[in-house]
Short mmCIF file of C-alpha atoms in Angstrom, two decimals:
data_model
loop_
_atom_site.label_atom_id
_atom_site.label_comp_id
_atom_site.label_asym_id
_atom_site.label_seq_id
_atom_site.Cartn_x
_atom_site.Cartn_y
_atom_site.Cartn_z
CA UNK C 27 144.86 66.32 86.73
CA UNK C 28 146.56 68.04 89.52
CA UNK C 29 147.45 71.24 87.64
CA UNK C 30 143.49 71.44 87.44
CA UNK C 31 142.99 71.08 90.74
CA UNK C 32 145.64 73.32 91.63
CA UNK C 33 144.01 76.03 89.27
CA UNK C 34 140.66 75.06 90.72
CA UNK C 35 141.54 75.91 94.28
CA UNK C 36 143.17 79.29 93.40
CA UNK C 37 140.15 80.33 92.02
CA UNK C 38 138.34 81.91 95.08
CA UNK C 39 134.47 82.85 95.21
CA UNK C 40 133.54 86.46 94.13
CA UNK C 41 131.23 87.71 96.45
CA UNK C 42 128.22 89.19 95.33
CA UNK C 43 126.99 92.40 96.92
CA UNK C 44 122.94 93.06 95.87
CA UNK C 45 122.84 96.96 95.36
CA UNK C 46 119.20 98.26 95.81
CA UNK C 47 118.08 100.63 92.85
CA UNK C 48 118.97 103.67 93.55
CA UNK C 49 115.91 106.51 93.43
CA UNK C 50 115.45 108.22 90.34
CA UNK C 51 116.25 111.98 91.47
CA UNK C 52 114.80 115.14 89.37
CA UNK C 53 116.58 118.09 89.79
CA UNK C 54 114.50 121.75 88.45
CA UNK C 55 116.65 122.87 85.44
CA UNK C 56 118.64 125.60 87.25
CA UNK C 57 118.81 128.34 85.39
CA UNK C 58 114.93 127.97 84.45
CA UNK C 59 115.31 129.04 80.52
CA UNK C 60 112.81 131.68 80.92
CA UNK C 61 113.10 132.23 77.10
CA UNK C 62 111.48 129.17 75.96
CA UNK C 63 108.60 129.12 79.15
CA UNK C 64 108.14 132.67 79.06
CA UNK C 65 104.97 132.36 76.47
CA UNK C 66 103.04 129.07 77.26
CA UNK C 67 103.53 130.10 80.68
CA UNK C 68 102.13 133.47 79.90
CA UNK C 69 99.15 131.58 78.40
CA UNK C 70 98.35 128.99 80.74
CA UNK C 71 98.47 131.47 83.42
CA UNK C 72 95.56 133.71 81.72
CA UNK C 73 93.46 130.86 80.43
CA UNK C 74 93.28 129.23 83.19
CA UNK C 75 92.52 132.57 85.22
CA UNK C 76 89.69 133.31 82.96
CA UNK C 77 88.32 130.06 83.00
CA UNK C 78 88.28 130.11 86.62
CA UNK C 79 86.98 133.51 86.54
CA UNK C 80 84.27 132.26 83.98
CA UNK C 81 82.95 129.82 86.71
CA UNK C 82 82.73 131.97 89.64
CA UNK C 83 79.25 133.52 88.92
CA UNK C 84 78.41 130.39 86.36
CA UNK C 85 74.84 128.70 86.85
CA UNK C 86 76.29 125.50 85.49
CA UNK C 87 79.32 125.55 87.67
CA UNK C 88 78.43 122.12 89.51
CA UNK C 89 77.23 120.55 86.58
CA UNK C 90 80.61 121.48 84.59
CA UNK C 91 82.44 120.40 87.54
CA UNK C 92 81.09 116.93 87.84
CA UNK C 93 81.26 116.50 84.27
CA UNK C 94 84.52 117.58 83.67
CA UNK C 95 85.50 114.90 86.49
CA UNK C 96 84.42 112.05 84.83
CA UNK C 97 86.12 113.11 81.10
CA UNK C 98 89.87 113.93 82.72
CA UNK C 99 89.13 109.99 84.69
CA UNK C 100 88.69 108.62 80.93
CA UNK C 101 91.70 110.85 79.56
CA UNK C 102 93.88 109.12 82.38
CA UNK C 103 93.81 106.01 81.25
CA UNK C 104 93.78 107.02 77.82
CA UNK C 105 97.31 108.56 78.58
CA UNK C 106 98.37 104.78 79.81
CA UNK C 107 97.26 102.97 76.64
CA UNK C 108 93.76 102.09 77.76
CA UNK C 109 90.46 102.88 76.05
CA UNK C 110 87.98 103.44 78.53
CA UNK C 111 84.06 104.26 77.01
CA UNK C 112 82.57 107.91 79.20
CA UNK C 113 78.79 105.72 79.22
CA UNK C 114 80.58 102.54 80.67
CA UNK C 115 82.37 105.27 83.39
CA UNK C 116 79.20 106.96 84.14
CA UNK C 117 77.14 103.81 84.10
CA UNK C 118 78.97 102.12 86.57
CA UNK C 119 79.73 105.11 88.74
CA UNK C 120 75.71 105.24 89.08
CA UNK C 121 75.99 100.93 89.57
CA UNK C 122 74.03 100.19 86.40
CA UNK C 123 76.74 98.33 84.39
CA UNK C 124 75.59 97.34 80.89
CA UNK C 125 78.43 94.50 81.37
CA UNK C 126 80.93 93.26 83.51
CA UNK C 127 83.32 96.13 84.63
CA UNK C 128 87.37 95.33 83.10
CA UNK C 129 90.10 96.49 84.70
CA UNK C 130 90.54 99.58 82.52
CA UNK C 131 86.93 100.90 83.69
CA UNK C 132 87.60 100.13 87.77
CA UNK C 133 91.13 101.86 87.66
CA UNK C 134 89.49 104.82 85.44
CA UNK C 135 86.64 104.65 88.22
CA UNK C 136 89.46 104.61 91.13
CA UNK C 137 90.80 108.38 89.42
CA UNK C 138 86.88 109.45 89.65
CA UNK C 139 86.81 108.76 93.58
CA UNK C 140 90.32 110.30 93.90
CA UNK C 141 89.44 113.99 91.82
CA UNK C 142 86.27 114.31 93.72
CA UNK C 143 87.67 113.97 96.86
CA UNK C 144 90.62 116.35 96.16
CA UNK C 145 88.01 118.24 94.65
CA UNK C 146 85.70 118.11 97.72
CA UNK C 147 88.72 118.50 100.32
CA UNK C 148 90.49 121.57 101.43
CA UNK C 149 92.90 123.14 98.37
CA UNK C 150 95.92 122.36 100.39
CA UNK C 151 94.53 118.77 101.82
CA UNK C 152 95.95 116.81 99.07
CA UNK C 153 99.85 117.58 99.33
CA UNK C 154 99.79 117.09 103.08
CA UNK C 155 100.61 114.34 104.89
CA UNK C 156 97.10 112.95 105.78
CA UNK C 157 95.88 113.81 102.42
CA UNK C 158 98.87 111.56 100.15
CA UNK C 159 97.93 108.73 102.98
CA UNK C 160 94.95 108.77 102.26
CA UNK C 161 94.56 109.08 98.84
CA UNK C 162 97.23 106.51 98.56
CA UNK C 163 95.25 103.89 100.37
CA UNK C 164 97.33 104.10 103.55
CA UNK C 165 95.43 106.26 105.84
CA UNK C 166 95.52 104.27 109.15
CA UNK C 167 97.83 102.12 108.56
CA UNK C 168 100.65 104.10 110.95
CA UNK C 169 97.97 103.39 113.46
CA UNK C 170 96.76 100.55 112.49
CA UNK C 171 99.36 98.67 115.10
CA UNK C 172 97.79 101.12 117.43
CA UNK C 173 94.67 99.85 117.24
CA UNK C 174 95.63 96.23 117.18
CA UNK C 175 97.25 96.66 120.60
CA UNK C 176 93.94 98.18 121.65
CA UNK C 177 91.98 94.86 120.40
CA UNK C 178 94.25 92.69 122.13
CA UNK C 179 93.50 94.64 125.96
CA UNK C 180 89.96 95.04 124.98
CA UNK C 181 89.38 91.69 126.55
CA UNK C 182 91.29 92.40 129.82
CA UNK C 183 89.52 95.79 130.00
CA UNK C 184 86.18 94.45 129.94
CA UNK C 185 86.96 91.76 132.51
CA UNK C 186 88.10 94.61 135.06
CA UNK C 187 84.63 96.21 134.58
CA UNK C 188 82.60 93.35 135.14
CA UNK C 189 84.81 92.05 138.41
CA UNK C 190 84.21 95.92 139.39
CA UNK C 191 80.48 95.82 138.99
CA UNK C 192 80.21 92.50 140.89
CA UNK C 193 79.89 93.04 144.50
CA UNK C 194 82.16 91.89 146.92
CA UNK C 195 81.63 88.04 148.16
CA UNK C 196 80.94 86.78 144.53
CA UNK C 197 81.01 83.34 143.55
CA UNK C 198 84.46 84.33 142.51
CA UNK C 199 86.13 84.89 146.00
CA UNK C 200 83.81 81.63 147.19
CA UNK C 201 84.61 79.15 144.71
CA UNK C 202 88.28 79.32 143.98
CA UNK C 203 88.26 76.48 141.31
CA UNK C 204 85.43 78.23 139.57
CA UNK C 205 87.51 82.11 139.53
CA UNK C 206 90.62 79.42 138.04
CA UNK C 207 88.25 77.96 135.19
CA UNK C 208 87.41 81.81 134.56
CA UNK C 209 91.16 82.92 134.67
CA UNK C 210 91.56 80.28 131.85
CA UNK C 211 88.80 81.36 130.00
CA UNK C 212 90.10 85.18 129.69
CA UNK C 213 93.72 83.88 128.81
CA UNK C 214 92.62 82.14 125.64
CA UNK C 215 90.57 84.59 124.63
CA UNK C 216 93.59 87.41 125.20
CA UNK C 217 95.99 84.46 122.90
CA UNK C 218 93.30 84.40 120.57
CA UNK C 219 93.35 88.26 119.85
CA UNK C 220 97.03 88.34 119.93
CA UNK C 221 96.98 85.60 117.17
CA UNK C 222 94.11 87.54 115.17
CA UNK C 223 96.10 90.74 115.34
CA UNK C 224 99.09 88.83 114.12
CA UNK C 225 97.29 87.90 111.01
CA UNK C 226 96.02 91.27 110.47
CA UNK C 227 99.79 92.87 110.46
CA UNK C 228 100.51 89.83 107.99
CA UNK C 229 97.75 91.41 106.00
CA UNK C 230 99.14 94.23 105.56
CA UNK C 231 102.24 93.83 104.59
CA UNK C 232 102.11 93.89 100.69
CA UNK C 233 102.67 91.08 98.20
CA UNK C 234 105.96 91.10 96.61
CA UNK C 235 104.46 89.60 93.62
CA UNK C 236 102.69 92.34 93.14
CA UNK C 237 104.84 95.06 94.43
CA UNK C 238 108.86 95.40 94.96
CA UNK C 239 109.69 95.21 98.23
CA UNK C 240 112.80 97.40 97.33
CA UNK C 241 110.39 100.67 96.54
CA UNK C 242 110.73 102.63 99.34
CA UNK C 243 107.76 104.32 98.49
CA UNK C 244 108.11 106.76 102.10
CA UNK C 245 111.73 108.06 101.10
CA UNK C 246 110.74 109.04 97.14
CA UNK C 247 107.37 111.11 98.41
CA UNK C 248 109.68 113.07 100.72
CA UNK C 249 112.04 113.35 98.11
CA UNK C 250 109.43 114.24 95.58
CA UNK C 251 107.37 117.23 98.50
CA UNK C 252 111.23 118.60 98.49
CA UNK C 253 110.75 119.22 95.10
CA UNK C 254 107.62 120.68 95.07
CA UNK C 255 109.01 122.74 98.74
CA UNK C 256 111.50 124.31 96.17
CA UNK C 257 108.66 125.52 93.57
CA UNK C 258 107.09 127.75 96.42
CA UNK C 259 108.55 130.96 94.85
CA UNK C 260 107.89 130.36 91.14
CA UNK C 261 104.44 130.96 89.20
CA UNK C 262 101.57 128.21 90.17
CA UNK C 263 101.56 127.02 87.20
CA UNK C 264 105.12 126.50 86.26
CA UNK C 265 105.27 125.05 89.93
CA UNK C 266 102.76 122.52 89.16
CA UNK C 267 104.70 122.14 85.60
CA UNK C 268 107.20 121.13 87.87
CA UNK C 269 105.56 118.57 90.04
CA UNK C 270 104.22 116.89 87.49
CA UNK C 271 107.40 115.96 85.85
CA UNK C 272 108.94 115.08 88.99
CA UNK C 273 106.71 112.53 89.82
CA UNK C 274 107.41 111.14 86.40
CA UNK C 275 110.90 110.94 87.18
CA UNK C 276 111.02 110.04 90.68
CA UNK C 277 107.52 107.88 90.67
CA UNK C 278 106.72 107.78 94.30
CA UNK C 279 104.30 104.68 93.64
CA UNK C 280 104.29 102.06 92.03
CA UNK C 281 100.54 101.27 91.28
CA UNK C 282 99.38 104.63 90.59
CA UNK C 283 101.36 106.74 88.14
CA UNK C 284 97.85 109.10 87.66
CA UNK C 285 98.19 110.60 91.03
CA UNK C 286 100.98 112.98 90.07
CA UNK C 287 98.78 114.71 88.05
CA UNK C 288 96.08 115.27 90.51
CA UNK C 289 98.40 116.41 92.53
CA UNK C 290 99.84 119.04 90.49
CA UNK C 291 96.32 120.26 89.78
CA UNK C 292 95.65 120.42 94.06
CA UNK C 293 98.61 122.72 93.53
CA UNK C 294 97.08 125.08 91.40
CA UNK C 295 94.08 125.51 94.09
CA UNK C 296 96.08 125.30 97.40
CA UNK C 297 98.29 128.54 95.18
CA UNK C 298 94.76 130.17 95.07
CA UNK C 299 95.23 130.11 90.83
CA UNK C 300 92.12 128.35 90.38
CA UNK C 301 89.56 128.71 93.16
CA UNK C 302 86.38 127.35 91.61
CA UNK C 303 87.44 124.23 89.86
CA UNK C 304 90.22 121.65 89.77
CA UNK C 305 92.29 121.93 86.60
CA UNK C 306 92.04 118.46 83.99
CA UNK C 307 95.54 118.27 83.47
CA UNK C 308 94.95 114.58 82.38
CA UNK C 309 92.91 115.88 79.83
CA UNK C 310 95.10 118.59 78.63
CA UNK C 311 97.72 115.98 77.73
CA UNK C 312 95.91 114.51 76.02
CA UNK C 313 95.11 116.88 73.35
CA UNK C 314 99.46 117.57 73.11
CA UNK C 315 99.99 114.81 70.03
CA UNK C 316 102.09 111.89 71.19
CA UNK C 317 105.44 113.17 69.15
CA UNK C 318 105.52 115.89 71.79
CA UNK C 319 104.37 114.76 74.88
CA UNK C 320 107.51 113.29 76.25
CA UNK C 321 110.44 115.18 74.27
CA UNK C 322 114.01 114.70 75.93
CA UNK C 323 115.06 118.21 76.30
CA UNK C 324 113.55 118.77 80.25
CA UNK C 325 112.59 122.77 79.73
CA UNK C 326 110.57 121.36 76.56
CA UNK C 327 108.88 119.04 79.05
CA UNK C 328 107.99 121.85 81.17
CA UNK C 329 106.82 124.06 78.07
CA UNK C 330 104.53 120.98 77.34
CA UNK C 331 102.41 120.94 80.89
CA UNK C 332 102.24 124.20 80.04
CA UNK C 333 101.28 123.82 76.89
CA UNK C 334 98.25 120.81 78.15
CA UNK C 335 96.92 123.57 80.99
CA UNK C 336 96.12 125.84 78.40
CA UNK C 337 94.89 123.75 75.98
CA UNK C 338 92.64 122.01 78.47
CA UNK C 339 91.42 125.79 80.26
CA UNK C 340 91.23 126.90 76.51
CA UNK C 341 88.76 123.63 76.42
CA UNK C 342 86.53 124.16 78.84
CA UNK C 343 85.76 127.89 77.95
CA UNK C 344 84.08 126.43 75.12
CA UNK C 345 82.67 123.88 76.66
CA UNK C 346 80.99 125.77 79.20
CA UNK C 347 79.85 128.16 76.73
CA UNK C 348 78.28 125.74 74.74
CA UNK C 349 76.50 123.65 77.53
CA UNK C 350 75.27 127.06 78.90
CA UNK C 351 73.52 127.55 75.29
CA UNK C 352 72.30 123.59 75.44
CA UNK C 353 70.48 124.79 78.52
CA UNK C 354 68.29 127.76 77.12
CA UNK C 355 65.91 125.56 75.35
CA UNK C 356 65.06 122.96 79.00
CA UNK C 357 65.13 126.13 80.50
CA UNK C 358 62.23 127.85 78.59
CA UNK C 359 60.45 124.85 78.96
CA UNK C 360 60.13 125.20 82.72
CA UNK C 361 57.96 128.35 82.38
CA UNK C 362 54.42 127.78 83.82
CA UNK C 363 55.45 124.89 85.26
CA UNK C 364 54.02 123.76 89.32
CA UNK C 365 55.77 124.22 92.17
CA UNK C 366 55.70 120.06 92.24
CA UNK C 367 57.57 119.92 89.26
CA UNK C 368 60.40 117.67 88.75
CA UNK C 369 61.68 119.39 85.41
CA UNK C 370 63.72 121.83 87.07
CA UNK C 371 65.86 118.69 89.22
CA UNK C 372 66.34 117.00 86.10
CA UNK C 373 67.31 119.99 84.09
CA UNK C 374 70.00 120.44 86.79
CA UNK C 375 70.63 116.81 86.96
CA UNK C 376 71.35 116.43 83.06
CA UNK C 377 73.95 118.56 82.71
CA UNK C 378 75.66 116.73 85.98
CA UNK C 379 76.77 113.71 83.48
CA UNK C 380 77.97 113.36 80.36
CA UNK C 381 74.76 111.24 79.78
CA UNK C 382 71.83 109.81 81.68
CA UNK C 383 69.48 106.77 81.42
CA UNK C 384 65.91 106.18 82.73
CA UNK C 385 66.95 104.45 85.85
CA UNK C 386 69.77 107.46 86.92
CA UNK C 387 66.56 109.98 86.47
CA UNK C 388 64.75 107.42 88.29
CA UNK C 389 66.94 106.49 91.69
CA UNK C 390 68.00 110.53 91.17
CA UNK C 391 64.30 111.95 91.06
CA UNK C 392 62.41 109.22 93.30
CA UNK C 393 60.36 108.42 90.07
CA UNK C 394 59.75 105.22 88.28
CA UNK C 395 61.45 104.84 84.68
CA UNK C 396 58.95 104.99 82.74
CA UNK C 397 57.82 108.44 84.57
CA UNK C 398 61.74 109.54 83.88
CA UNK C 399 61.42 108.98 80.20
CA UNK C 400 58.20 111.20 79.80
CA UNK C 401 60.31 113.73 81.43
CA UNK C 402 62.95 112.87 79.00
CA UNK C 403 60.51 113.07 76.17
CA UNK C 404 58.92 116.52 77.27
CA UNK C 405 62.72 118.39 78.03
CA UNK C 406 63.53 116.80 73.83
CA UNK C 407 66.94 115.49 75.23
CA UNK C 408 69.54 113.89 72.57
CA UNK C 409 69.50 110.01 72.42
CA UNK C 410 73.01 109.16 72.55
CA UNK C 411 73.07 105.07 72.71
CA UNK C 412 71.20 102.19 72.95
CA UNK C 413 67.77 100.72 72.98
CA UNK C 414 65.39 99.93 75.79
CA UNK C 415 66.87 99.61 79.42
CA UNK C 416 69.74 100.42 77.79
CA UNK C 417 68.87 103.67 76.42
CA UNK C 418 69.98 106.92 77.26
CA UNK C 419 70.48 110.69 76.64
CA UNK C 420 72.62 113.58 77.16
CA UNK C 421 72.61 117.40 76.05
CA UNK C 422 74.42 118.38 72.49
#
């Protein structure tokens, strides 16, 4: 019994140091093996030029644009696993859900809001610092304490006005109980701020059950902008190649894996590569088959992105050529048509969505439904699903 002790006491504690994860770093394959990018990025350079090109003088431009929008949104999260329906995307981007929105179809939705506004924005808003705080869902937060401090002296503030606009010999210099009772007043309500603007801060500080509080989300965007800093001398696309995969590697959020892609797209228009439209990349993935999407060999990553931005210009060149011919026949139809018209708006407003239903024509036109689906019934559009106030229609 006292050898066990004995043993017991030489045994000291091991102290246990917690080592944070270290950041998952991407270094650019240096030499770039120009051999085996040469010809995809040969190709994606031209398709995507031409397709660009294409749209510059295009009639259907918008129409391809919007479109196109809602299609790479569904190919995101088809990339993740998830199956989400184009109608159920459209429908509730309009807010006429058929059923109760899942997760799937509010974080494909989320990538809709995101691509137009990149879309809509500047080409080189996206990779600056605003842009990624905004588009991140942190825009204002830096001054968010800012403006907390300002609600907390708003009270004060106003107080000095009023005793300013109250002439001199008030009841407050008369009654000195009275200006006490007031002083009271104006302290609880400055403690009451202070305590609201506590509980806002708390607010924002994030949940670690939903997030690790050990991502140091700030440090792997700069880390991840270096990257893309040394790109600035290669080819746009190979650049955005780039920043693509090292967002992959070094993912800079947790929540939102998608934005990586968007990002690399912004690239391509802030490089002046495509000035008209903002490349699907989402979609271009997904017509690479799954064996080699994410091969080990980094150059073959590269030659992949590649690979998806040609496929996906190569896409929409037929696309557009096709939903150009779709829009000979509504067009003809317009001729000898009034002034009053609304043909023409919904000939331009079809070919905005994949597919529209009497009450989209409807809040879109300023009609009623049933006026939207004579209109409907005189352009001869496709029915593409359902029955009643569920029915709708798109273009072949």
């Amino acid at each position: 019994m006292t050898e066990a002790k004995s043993v017991l006491a030489s045994v000291t504690a091991i102290p246990v140091k917690v080592i944070k994860t270290l950041l998952s770093s991407y270094q650019i394959p240096d030499p770039l093996p120009w051999t085996q990018l040469a010809a995809p990025l040969a190709a994606s350079e031209d398709t995507l030029a031409r397709l660009d090109e294409r749209l510059a003088k295009s009639p259907i431009r918008d129409g391809w644009i919007a479109r196109t929008h809602f299609s790479d949104a569904a190919a995101c999260l088809w990339l993740e696993g998830e199956l989400v329906h184009l109608e159920d995307l459209v429908l509730h981007d309009a807010g006429m859900d058929v059923r109760a929105p899942t997760h799937e179809l509010i974080r494909a939705h989320a990538v809709l809001r995101a691509r137009r506004r990149i879309a809509t924005a500047k080409p080189d808003w996206a990779l600056s610092r605003t842009g990624l705080a905004s588009l991140r869902g942190r825009d204002g937060k830096g001054d968010g304490d800012e403006g907390i401090e300002e609600d907390i002296d708003a009270p004060d503030d106003a107080n000095e006005g009023i005793e300013e606009a109250e002439p001199s010999g008030s009841l407050h210099d008369t009654d000195p109980r009275l200006a006490a009772a007031f002083a009271a007043v104006d302290a609880a309500n400055a403690n009451a701020a202070r305590t609201l603007a506590g509980k806002t801060r708390a607010g924002l500080e994030r949940d670690p059950l939903v997030y690790d509080l050990d991502w140091d989300e700030d440090a792997r965007l700069d880390e991840w902008r270096a990257v893309v800093e040394q790109t600035r001398t290669l080819p746009p696309t190979l650049a955005a190649a780039i920043a693509a995969e090292a967002w992959s590697a070094i993912a800079p959020l947790q929540h939102t894996p998608w934005l990586g892609r968007l990002l690399a797209a912004s690239m391509l228009c802030a490089r002046a590569k495509t000035r008209w439209h903002l490349p699907c990349l989402q979609e271009g993935l997904k017509a690479i088959p799954l064996e080699r999407r994410r091969p080990r060999n980094p150059a073959s990553r590269l030659a992949v992105q590649l690979e998806a931005m040609t496929a996906v210009a190569a896409a929409g060149l037929k696309n557009h050529d096709r939903w150009l011919t779709a829009r000979t026949l509504p067009v003809r139809k317009l001729d000898g048509r009034r002034s009053t018209s609304r043909l023409p708006a919904l000939v331009d407003y079809v070919f905005t969505r994949p597919l529209v239903s009497a009450g989209m024509i409807a809040r879109e036109l300023g009609i009623t439904a049933r006026a939207a689906q004579d209109l409907v019934g005189e352009l001869g559009l496709r029915e593409a699903t359902g029955r009643g106030r569920y029915r709708a229609w798109g273009i072949p």
